[in-house]
């Protein structure tokens, strides 16, 4: 079963998104056409994963442009209001660079046509949003092909969070090589970190890998070192939300712990991302903003019930920084970047818009 997570609604006037918070139990789609709804879906992580939130921003801005163009014939007023709303969407979550990158790409396109009528600009934006979606599919396919050269039939692979099709347009990043290998008849034993506190591993990665036909063992995040020590893991595959110029990488909190254990036990640790995730304006991980989320996500059990004593103080950084020196290679659609990353990432990074 392949689930399409993002598309335009059948009348083309709304963003249609799969609500990832309801998976794997329920397949529920929602439709949005306002800035508040799109920002709400991204903040609540109904739509999540670095490339997917970038695509949602692009499609969301296109939908808002279409709606504004119905109400406003004056190009200047139209562009001013669209910029204001695009900026709010770009700031919905701070860590994944894909979100602000996609919003900026959309607004550069809109601003490049100040002579155009609002309806013409809105049509261009819709085409560009679809292009960003289609490009991501192609990019993920190439990442999968590049990544598949790093593993062999029968390998045990540990993964953290969710870097599968749900987090992108298709294929995924960190899960792409595994899914492609399975399509080619290979077999893998996938060890899936549950990924506290929001359980993207348990809910989404286990679901996607089981659907793809992998042998899956779900494990607590804290089991990673023991699994590596036992020899069950041949490689760690993760996605990421932003890569700095020196290879320091932001990904779901807990990634860095797995990377430190992998270094200690001599297990190769691979990061997968589309080139827009590389942000050369960040010299190192120190420049990456880590999203801090609500304490209740830690004190409770997936919004279901309180597990910690009422009133306990919690910290909830949603991401961590894995030092570039712990990363064996960073795989993009353009190839496999090896250390020193200051050099290799320069060739892989896209020119910032
Ligand atoms: O908070 P989330 O679920 O959006 O975090 C997502 C991750 O950390 C993923 O590993 C990352 O975005 C890679 S997506 C292919």
mmCIF file of C-alpha atoms and ligand atoms in Angstrom:
data_model
loop_
_atom_site.group_PDB
_atom_site.id
_atom_site.type_symbol
_atom_site.label_atom_id
_atom_site.label_comp_id
_atom_site.label_asym_id
_atom_site.label_seq_id
_atom_site.Cartn_x
_atom_site.Cartn_y
_atom_site.Cartn_z
ATOM 1 C CA UNK A 1 0.000 0.000 0.000
ATOM 2 C CA UNK A 2 1.546 3.331 -1.020
ATOM 3 C CA UNK A 3 0.067 6.417 0.625
ATOM 4 C CA UNK A 4 0.373 9.755 -1.118
ATOM 5 C CA UNK A 5 0.963 12.208 1.691
ATOM 6 C CA UNK A 6 0.625 15.528 -0.168
ATOM 7 C CA UNK A 7 -1.303 16.644 -3.251
ATOM 8 C CA UNK A 8 -3.655 19.350 -4.459
ATOM 9 C CA UNK A 9 -7.336 18.607 -3.783
ATOM 10 C CA UNK A 10 -9.438 17.411 -6.748
ATOM 11 C CA UNK A 11 -10.665 20.982 -7.486
ATOM 12 C CA UNK A 12 -7.038 22.223 -7.161
ATOM 13 C CA UNK A 13 -7.997 24.819 -4.564
ATOM 14 C CA UNK A 14 -6.710 23.157 -1.387
ATOM 15 C CA UNK A 15 -3.700 21.290 -0.070
ATOM 16 C CA UNK A 16 -4.663 17.663 0.627
ATOM 17 C CA UNK A 17 -2.498 16.113 3.349
ATOM 18 C CA UNK A 18 -2.368 12.743 5.049
ATOM 19 C CA UNK A 19 -2.623 13.249 8.822
ATOM 20 C CA UNK A 20 0.504 11.404 10.005
ATOM 21 C CA UNK A 21 -0.507 11.686 13.666
ATOM 22 C CA UNK A 22 -3.322 9.161 13.020
ATOM 23 C CA UNK A 23 -1.079 6.513 11.422
ATOM 24 C CA UNK A 24 -0.759 3.573 11.510
ATOM 25 C CA UNK A 25 -4.258 3.038 12.947
ATOM 26 C CA UNK A 26 -6.226 5.319 10.646
ATOM 27 C CA UNK A 27 -5.724 6.744 7.164
ATOM 28 C CA UNK A 28 -7.252 10.227 7.356
ATOM 29 C CA UNK A 29 -6.787 13.051 4.856
ATOM 30 C CA UNK A 30 -7.392 16.718 5.645
ATOM 31 C CA UNK A 31 -7.657 19.671 3.252
ATOM 32 C CA UNK A 32 -6.308 23.147 3.983
ATOM 33 C CA UNK A 33 -6.489 26.478 2.198
ATOM 34 C CA UNK A 34 -5.477 28.984 4.878
ATOM 35 C CA UNK A 35 -2.158 30.002 6.389
ATOM 36 C CA UNK A 36 -3.433 29.140 9.910
ATOM 37 C CA UNK A 37 -4.442 25.606 8.887
ATOM 38 C CA UNK A 38 -1.168 24.919 7.065
ATOM 39 C CA UNK A 39 0.969 26.273 9.919
ATOM 40 C CA UNK A 40 -1.156 24.299 12.418
ATOM 41 C CA UNK A 41 -0.677 21.038 10.468
ATOM 42 C CA UNK A 42 3.111 21.565 10.336
ATOM 43 C CA UNK A 43 3.422 22.523 14.024
ATOM 44 C CA UNK A 44 1.265 19.593 15.172
ATOM 45 C CA UNK A 45 3.298 17.339 12.855
ATOM 46 C CA UNK A 46 0.313 16.096 10.886
ATOM 47 C CA UNK A 47 2.712 16.842 8.041
ATOM 48 C CA UNK A 48 6.297 16.187 9.062
ATOM 49 C CA UNK A 49 9.755 15.223 7.809
ATOM 50 C CA UNK A 50 12.119 17.822 6.355
ATOM 51 C CA UNK A 51 11.408 17.442 2.608
ATOM 52 C CA UNK A 52 7.652 16.950 3.220
ATOM 53 C CA UNK A 53 7.247 20.179 5.181
ATOM 54 C CA UNK A 54 9.087 22.025 2.389
ATOM 55 C CA UNK A 55 6.688 20.566 -0.184
ATOM 56 C CA UNK A 56 3.687 21.360 2.041
ATOM 57 C CA UNK A 57 4.907 24.963 2.316
ATOM 58 C CA UNK A 58 5.260 25.247 -1.470
ATOM 59 C CA UNK A 59 1.826 23.737 -2.177
ATOM 60 C CA UNK A 60 0.288 25.721 0.675
ATOM 61 C CA UNK A 61 1.660 29.022 -0.670
ATOM 62 C CA UNK A 62 0.321 28.109 -4.137
ATOM 63 C CA UNK A 63 -3.141 27.436 -2.687
ATOM 64 C CA UNK A 64 -3.131 30.687 -0.699
ATOM 65 C CA UNK A 65 -2.020 32.583 -3.837
ATOM 66 C CA UNK A 66 -4.960 31.086 -5.742
ATOM 67 C CA UNK A 67 -7.389 32.179 -3.039
ATOM 68 C CA UNK A 68 -5.904 35.689 -2.738
ATOM 69 C CA UNK A 69 -5.999 36.122 -6.524
ATOM 70 C CA UNK A 70 -9.791 35.592 -6.446
ATOM 71 C CA UNK A 71 -10.157 38.452 -3.951
ATOM 72 C CA UNK A 72 -7.536 40.937 -5.116
ATOM 73 C CA UNK A 73 -6.771 42.349 -8.576
ATOM 74 C CA UNK A 74 -3.976 44.684 -7.482
ATOM 75 C CA UNK A 75 -0.628 42.913 -7.972
ATOM 76 C CA UNK A 76 1.226 44.928 -5.335
ATOM 77 C CA UNK A 77 -1.327 44.315 -2.597
ATOM 78 C CA UNK A 78 -1.535 40.651 -3.650
ATOM 79 C CA UNK A 79 2.249 40.177 -3.405
ATOM 80 C CA UNK A 80 2.468 41.996 -0.083
ATOM 81 C CA UNK A 81 -0.180 39.816 1.510
ATOM 82 C CA UNK A 82 1.248 36.636 -0.019
ATOM 83 C CA UNK A 83 4.746 37.498 1.318
ATOM 84 C CA UNK A 84 3.348 38.088 4.784
ATOM 85 C CA UNK A 85 1.631 34.702 4.872
ATOM 86 C CA UNK A 86 4.585 32.881 3.246
ATOM 87 C CA UNK A 87 6.868 34.237 5.984
ATOM 88 C CA UNK A 88 4.553 32.857 8.690
ATOM 89 C CA UNK A 89 4.590 29.434 7.001
ATOM 90 C CA UNK A 90 8.415 29.554 6.647
ATOM 91 C CA UNK A 91 8.727 30.012 10.396
ATOM 92 C CA UNK A 92 6.340 27.246 11.476
ATOM 93 C CA UNK A 93 9.273 25.024 12.517
ATOM 94 C CA UNK A 94 12.874 26.275 12.749
ATOM 95 C CA UNK A 95 15.247 23.331 12.288
ATOM 96 C CA UNK A 96 14.561 21.820 8.849
ATOM 97 C CA UNK A 97 15.976 24.240 6.284
ATOM 98 C CA UNK A 98 13.706 22.730 3.594
ATOM 99 C CA UNK A 99 10.741 24.706 4.945
ATOM 100 C CA UNK A 100 12.232 28.196 4.596
ATOM 101 C CA UNK A 101 14.044 27.127 1.411
ATOM 102 C CA UNK A 102 10.799 26.128 -0.321
ATOM 103 C CA UNK A 103 8.949 29.249 0.869
ATOM 104 C CA UNK A 104 11.782 31.435 -0.407
ATOM 105 C CA UNK A 105 11.855 29.661 -3.769
ATOM 106 C CA UNK A 106 8.109 30.240 -4.156
ATOM 107 C CA UNK A 107 8.328 33.914 -3.204
ATOM 108 C CA UNK A 108 11.321 34.506 -5.523
ATOM 109 C CA UNK A 109 9.142 33.194 -8.347
ATOM 110 C CA UNK A 110 6.220 35.437 -7.330
ATOM 111 C CA UNK A 111 8.390 38.534 -6.901
ATOM 112 C CA UNK A 112 10.081 37.930 -10.258
ATOM 113 C CA UNK A 113 6.755 38.736 -11.923
ATOM 114 C CA UNK A 114 5.624 42.034 -10.383
ATOM 115 C CA UNK A 115 4.072 43.062 -13.735
ATOM 116 C CA UNK A 116 1.912 39.906 -13.873
ATOM 117 C CA UNK A 117 -1.745 39.782 -12.829
ATOM 118 C CA UNK A 118 -2.457 37.963 -9.518
ATOM 119 C CA UNK A 119 -4.175 35.066 -11.322
ATOM 120 C CA UNK A 120 -1.189 34.612 -13.652
ATOM 121 C CA UNK A 121 1.254 34.664 -10.728
ATOM 122 C CA UNK A 122 -0.908 32.161 -8.828
ATOM 123 C CA UNK A 123 -0.883 29.803 -11.842
ATOM 124 C CA UNK A 124 2.931 30.012 -12.025
ATOM 125 C CA UNK A 125 3.194 29.272 -8.310
ATOM 126 C CA UNK A 126 0.993 26.214 -8.619
ATOM 127 C CA UNK A 127 3.191 24.869 -11.411
ATOM 128 C CA UNK A 128 6.329 25.556 -9.352
ATOM 129 C CA UNK A 129 4.919 23.789 -6.276
ATOM 130 C CA UNK A 130 4.178 20.725 -8.403
ATOM 131 C CA UNK A 131 7.731 20.955 -9.816
ATOM 132 C CA UNK A 132 9.182 21.019 -6.277
ATOM 133 C CA UNK A 133 7.140 17.887 -5.492
ATOM 134 C CA UNK A 134 8.255 16.101 -8.683
ATOM 135 C CA UNK A 135 11.907 17.112 -8.213
ATOM 136 C CA UNK A 136 11.840 15.650 -4.711
ATOM 137 C CA UNK A 137 10.631 12.305 -6.085
ATOM 138 C CA UNK A 138 13.491 12.211 -8.592
ATOM 139 C CA UNK A 139 15.996 13.295 -5.933
ATOM 140 C CA UNK A 140 14.851 10.596 -3.496
ATOM 141 C CA UNK A 141 15.104 7.935 -6.200
ATOM 142 C CA UNK A 142 18.733 8.967 -6.874
ATOM 143 C CA UNK A 143 19.544 9.034 -3.145
ATOM 144 C CA UNK A 144 18.138 5.498 -2.926
ATOM 145 C CA UNK A 145 20.316 4.317 -5.826
ATOM 146 C CA UNK A 146 23.442 5.916 -4.320
ATOM 147 C CA UNK A 147 22.683 4.545 -0.864
ATOM 148 C CA UNK A 148 22.047 1.028 -2.075
ATOM 149 C CA UNK A 149 25.737 0.755 -3.014
ATOM 150 C CA UNK A 150 26.575 0.975 0.712
ATOM 151 C CA UNK A 151 24.751 -2.188 1.831
ATOM 152 C CA UNK A 152 24.514 -5.819 0.845
ATOM 153 C CA UNK A 153 21.833 -8.473 0.872
ATOM 154 C CA UNK A 154 21.045 -9.682 4.383
ATOM 155 C CA UNK A 155 22.451 -6.651 6.238
ATOM 156 C CA UNK A 156 21.085 -5.483 9.582
ATOM 157 C CA UNK A 157 20.330 -1.754 9.439
ATOM 158 C CA UNK A 158 19.413 0.505 12.346
ATOM 159 C CA UNK A 159 17.337 3.608 11.677
ATOM 160 C CA UNK A 160 16.045 6.447 13.868
ATOM 161 C CA UNK A 161 12.907 8.587 13.475
ATOM 162 C CA UNK A 162 11.202 8.397 10.068
ATOM 163 C CA UNK A 163 13.043 9.134 6.845
ATOM 164 C CA UNK A 164 10.692 7.202 4.580
ATOM 165 C CA UNK A 165 8.168 8.111 1.864
ATOM 166 C CA UNK A 166 5.917 9.816 4.420
ATOM 167 C CA UNK A 167 8.693 12.309 5.208
ATOM 168 C CA UNK A 168 9.239 13.160 1.525
ATOM 169 C CA UNK A 169 7.225 12.930 -1.697
ATOM 170 C CA UNK A 170 8.158 9.260 -2.372
ATOM 171 C CA UNK A 171 10.851 6.660 -1.525
ATOM 172 C CA UNK A 172 12.209 8.654 1.433
ATOM 173 C CA UNK A 173 15.843 9.474 2.131
ATOM 174 C CA UNK A 174 17.297 7.175 4.832
ATOM 175 C CA UNK A 175 14.767 4.435 4.028
ATOM 176 C CA UNK A 176 15.025 4.876 0.251
ATOM 177 C CA UNK A 177 17.967 2.486 -0.301
ATOM 178 C CA UNK A 178 16.275 -0.172 1.842
ATOM 179 C CA UNK A 179 12.958 0.147 -0.021
ATOM 180 C CA UNK A 180 14.729 0.091 -3.411
ATOM 181 C CA UNK A 181 16.784 -2.955 -2.367
ATOM 182 C CA UNK A 182 13.628 -4.771 -1.259
ATOM 183 C CA UNK A 183 12.034 -3.965 -4.654
ATOM 184 C CA UNK A 184 15.049 -5.623 -6.281
ATOM 185 C CA UNK A 185 14.529 -8.773 -4.218
ATOM 186 C CA UNK A 186 17.152 -8.120 -1.522
ATOM 187 C CA UNK A 187 16.459 -8.801 2.143
ATOM 188 C CA UNK A 188 17.322 -6.642 5.152
ATOM 189 C CA UNK A 189 16.715 -6.873 8.867
ATOM 190 C CA UNK A 190 15.690 -3.384 9.914
ATOM 191 C CA UNK A 191 16.057 -2.330 13.533
ATOM 192 C CA UNK A 192 13.745 0.605 14.138
ATOM 193 C CA UNK A 193 14.291 2.971 17.072
ATOM 194 C CA UNK A 194 10.857 3.810 18.484
ATOM 195 C CA UNK A 195 11.953 7.494 18.668
ATOM 196 C CA UNK A 196 10.560 9.018 21.836
ATOM 197 C CA UNK A 197 8.662 11.172 22.488
ATOM 198 C CA UNK A 198 6.475 11.257 19.359
ATOM 199 C CA UNK A 199 7.260 7.716 18.214
ATOM 200 C CA UNK A 200 7.868 8.380 14.528
ATOM 201 C CA UNK A 201 9.882 5.123 14.422
ATOM 202 C CA UNK A 202 7.236 2.953 16.070
ATOM 203 C CA UNK A 203 4.277 4.518 14.271
ATOM 204 C CA UNK A 204 5.626 5.424 10.835
ATOM 205 C CA UNK A 205 8.943 3.715 10.052
ATOM 206 C CA UNK A 206 7.827 0.283 11.275
ATOM 207 C CA UNK A 207 4.628 0.723 9.233
ATOM 208 C CA UNK A 208 6.443 1.757 6.050
ATOM 209 C CA UNK A 209 9.146 -0.913 6.269
ATOM 210 C CA UNK A 210 6.664 -3.693 7.025
ATOM 211 C CA UNK A 211 4.574 -2.570 4.022
ATOM 212 C CA UNK A 212 7.731 -2.685 1.893
ATOM 213 C CA UNK A 213 8.390 -6.275 2.983
ATOM 214 C CA UNK A 214 11.384 -5.781 5.312
ATOM 215 C CA UNK A 215 11.991 -7.913 8.370
ATOM 216 C CA UNK A 216 11.432 -5.354 11.136
ATOM 217 C CA UNK A 217 12.414 -5.349 14.814
ATOM 218 C CA UNK A 218 11.170 -2.356 16.757
ATOM 219 C CA UNK A 219 13.444 -1.425 19.656
ATOM 220 C CA UNK A 220 13.565 1.180 22.409
ATOM 221 C CA UNK A 221 15.932 4.029 21.559
ATOM 222 C CA UNK A 222 18.109 3.029 24.487
ATOM 223 C CA UNK A 223 18.697 -0.455 22.992
ATOM 224 C CA UNK A 224 20.789 0.893 20.091
ATOM 225 C CA UNK A 225 24.222 0.467 21.730
ATOM 226 C CA UNK A 226 23.434 -3.077 22.854
ATOM 227 C CA UNK A 227 22.266 -4.021 19.348
ATOM 228 C CA UNK A 228 25.499 -2.640 17.878
ATOM 229 C CA UNK A 229 27.593 -4.436 20.481
ATOM 230 C CA UNK A 230 25.834 -7.723 19.638
ATOM 231 C CA UNK A 231 26.959 -7.449 16.002
ATOM 232 C CA UNK A 232 23.390 -7.314 14.638
ATOM 233 C CA UNK A 233 23.870 -3.931 12.972
ATOM 234 C CA UNK A 234 25.958 -3.512 9.806
ATOM 235 C CA UNK A 235 25.066 0.141 9.217
ATOM 236 C CA UNK A 236 23.016 3.021 10.613
ATOM 237 C CA UNK A 237 20.852 4.933 8.088
ATOM 238 C CA UNK A 238 19.227 8.234 9.068
ATOM 239 C CA UNK A 239 17.710 11.246 7.332
ATOM 240 C CA UNK A 240 18.355 14.805 8.449
ATOM 241 C CA UNK A 241 16.868 18.266 8.732
ATOM 242 C CA UNK A 242 19.892 20.501 8.131
ATOM 243 C CA UNK A 243 23.557 19.865 7.351
ATOM 244 C CA UNK A 244 26.136 22.537 8.185
ATOM 245 C CA UNK A 245 29.197 23.247 6.020
ATOM 246 C CA UNK A 246 31.456 21.108 8.268
ATOM 247 C CA UNK A 247 29.115 18.081 8.146
ATOM 248 C CA UNK A 248 27.501 18.662 11.553
ATOM 249 C CA UNK A 249 23.966 17.390 11.085
ATOM 250 C CA UNK A 250 20.640 18.131 12.773
ATOM 251 C CA UNK A 251 18.223 15.219 12.968
ATOM 252 C CA UNK A 252 15.621 13.884 15.383
ATOM 253 C CA UNK A 253 16.842 13.915 18.974
ATOM 254 C CA UNK A 254 18.578 10.624 19.740
ATOM 255 C CA UNK A 255 20.445 10.489 16.429
ATOM 256 C CA UNK A 256 23.641 11.783 18.005
ATOM 257 C CA UNK A 257 23.502 9.104 20.740
ATOM 258 C CA UNK A 258 23.237 6.414 18.037
ATOM 259 C CA UNK A 259 26.163 7.987 16.126
ATOM 260 C CA UNK A 260 28.390 8.000 19.228
ATOM 261 C CA UNK A 261 27.597 4.331 19.873
ATOM 262 C CA UNK A 262 28.212 3.502 16.196
ATOM 263 C CA UNK A 263 31.647 5.146 16.307
ATOM 264 C CA UNK A 264 32.527 3.205 19.469
ATOM 265 C CA UNK A 265 31.449 -0.142 17.992
ATOM 266 C CA UNK A 266 32.874 0.520 14.504
ATOM 267 C CA UNK A 267 29.489 0.537 12.737
ATOM 268 C CA UNK A 268 29.307 2.863 9.680
ATOM 269 C CA UNK A 269 26.911 5.764 10.220
ATOM 270 C CA UNK A 270 25.306 7.232 7.080
ATOM 271 C CA UNK A 271 23.209 10.380 6.703
ATOM 272 C CA UNK A 272 20.889 10.797 3.694
ATOM 273 C CA UNK A 273 19.444 14.051 2.407
ATOM 274 C CA UNK A 274 18.430 15.977 -0.681
ATOM 275 C CA UNK A 275 20.896 18.732 -1.571
ATOM 276 C CA UNK A 276 18.521 21.551 -0.401
ATOM 277 C CA UNK A 277 19.035 20.212 3.150
ATOM 278 C CA UNK A 278 22.702 21.278 3.026
ATOM 279 C CA UNK A 279 22.942 24.803 4.410
ATOM 280 C CA UNK A 280 26.410 26.237 3.821
ATOM 281 C CA UNK A 281 25.360 29.452 5.590
ATOM 282 C CA UNK A 282 25.675 27.425 8.814
ATOM 283 C CA UNK A 283 29.399 26.924 9.405
ATOM 284 C CA UNK A 284 28.797 24.285 12.083
ATOM 285 C CA UNK A 285 26.032 22.765 14.194
ATOM 286 C CA UNK A 286 26.313 25.751 16.553
ATOM 287 C CA UNK A 287 24.504 27.830 13.925
ATOM 288 C CA UNK A 288 21.509 25.477 13.655
ATOM 289 C CA UNK A 289 18.430 26.390 15.685
ATOM 290 C CA UNK A 290 17.087 23.402 17.620
ATOM 291 C CA UNK A 291 13.302 23.375 17.966
ATOM 292 C CA UNK A 292 12.131 23.116 21.591
ATOM 293 C CA UNK A 293 8.718 21.497 21.861
ATOM 294 C CA UNK A 294 6.049 21.288 24.515
ATOM 295 C CA UNK A 295 6.946 19.611 27.858
ATOM 296 C CA UNK A 296 3.756 17.564 27.682
ATOM 297 C CA UNK A 297 5.194 15.479 24.829
ATOM 298 C CA UNK A 298 7.787 14.157 27.317
ATOM 299 C CA UNK A 299 5.607 13.983 30.438
ATOM 300 C CA UNK A 300 2.836 12.138 28.592
ATOM 301 C CA UNK A 301 2.591 8.995 26.523
ATOM 302 C CA UNK A 302 1.811 10.152 22.970
ATOM 303 C CA UNK A 303 -0.843 12.631 24.156
ATOM 304 C CA UNK A 304 -2.795 9.742 25.631
ATOM 305 C CA UNK A 305 -2.062 9.935 29.335
ATOM 306 C CA UNK A 306 0.299 11.480 31.830
ATOM 307 C CA UNK A 307 3.182 9.149 32.756
ATOM 308 C CA UNK A 308 5.450 11.474 34.756
ATOM 309 C CA UNK A 309 4.489 13.085 38.065
ATOM 310 C CA UNK A 310 2.219 16.078 37.498
ATOM 311 C CA UNK A 311 4.232 19.329 37.502
ATOM 312 C CA UNK A 312 7.604 17.710 36.708
ATOM 313 C CA UNK A 313 9.820 20.012 34.672
ATOM 314 C CA UNK A 314 10.753 18.518 31.267
ATOM 315 C CA UNK A 315 13.147 19.491 28.500
ATOM 316 C CA UNK A 316 12.131 18.621 24.973
ATOM 317 C CA UNK A 317 14.680 19.467 22.265
ATOM 318 C CA UNK A 318 13.124 17.951 19.126
ATOM 319 C CA UNK A 319 16.476 17.570 17.336
ATOM 320 C CA UNK A 320 20.139 17.110 18.155
ATOM 321 C CA UNK A 321 23.398 17.787 16.354
ATOM 322 C CA UNK A 322 25.535 14.865 15.297
ATOM 323 C CA UNK A 323 29.158 15.948 14.916
ATOM 324 C CA UNK A 324 30.362 15.640 11.339
ATOM 325 C CA UNK A 325 33.329 13.602 12.581
ATOM 326 C CA UNK A 326 30.946 10.808 13.669
ATOM 327 C CA UNK A 327 29.428 10.526 10.175
ATOM 328 C CA UNK A 328 30.953 8.004 7.754
ATOM 329 C CA UNK A 329 29.337 9.613 4.678
ATOM 330 C CA UNK A 330 26.553 12.007 3.691
ATOM 331 C CA UNK A 331 24.566 10.723 0.723
ATOM 332 C CA UNK A 332 22.671 13.091 -1.590
ATOM 333 C CA UNK A 333 21.169 12.736 -5.060
ATOM 334 C CA UNK A 334 24.491 13.985 -6.424
ATOM 335 C CA UNK A 335 26.605 11.256 -4.898
ATOM 336 C CA UNK A 336 28.334 10.179 -1.702
ATOM 337 C CA UNK A 337 30.159 12.924 0.227
ATOM 338 C CA UNK A 338 33.079 11.767 2.352
ATOM 339 C CA UNK A 339 35.061 13.713 4.962
ATOM 340 C CA UNK A 340 36.470 16.330 4.921
ATOM 341 C CA UNK A 341 32.947 17.703 4.502
ATOM 342 C CA UNK A 342 34.078 21.321 4.103
ATOM 343 C CA UNK A 343 35.241 20.242 0.645
ATOM 344 C CA UNK A 344 32.832 17.494 -0.386
ATOM 345 C CA UNK A 345 29.634 19.314 0.651
ATOM 346 C CA UNK A 346 30.529 22.367 -1.438
ATOM 347 C CA UNK A 347 30.011 20.294 -4.585
ATOM 348 C CA UNK A 348 26.827 18.681 -3.342
ATOM 349 C CA UNK A 349 25.140 21.828 -2.019
ATOM 350 C CA UNK A 350 22.705 23.616 -4.244
ATOM 351 C CA UNK A 351 23.223 27.309 -4.812
ATOM 352 C CA UNK A 352 21.060 28.991 -2.140
ATOM 353 C CA UNK A 353 18.176 30.951 -3.614
HETATM 354 O O1 LIG B 1 10.053 16.131 13.930
HETATM 355 P P1 LIG B 1 10.026 15.374 12.630
HETATM 356 O O2 LIG B 1 9.276 14.095 12.702
HETATM 357 O O3 LIG B 1 9.604 16.244 11.481
HETATM 358 O O4 LIG B 1 11.551 15.019 12.415
HETATM 359 C C1 LIG B 1 11.919 14.461 11.208
HETATM 360 C C2 LIG B 1 13.281 13.910 11.209
HETATM 361 O O5 LIG B 1 14.084 14.144 12.084
HETATM 362 C C3 LIG B 1 13.641 13.096 10.022
HETATM 363 O O6 LIG B 1 14.623 12.158 10.356
HETATM 364 C C4 LIG B 1 14.202 14.023 8.957
HETATM 365 O O7 LIG B 1 13.315 15.065 8.676
HETATM 366 C C5 LIG B 1 14.537 13.318 7.737
HETATM 367 S S1 LIG B 1 13.209 13.298 6.602
HETATM 368 C C6 LIG B 1 13.535 12.398 5.248
#
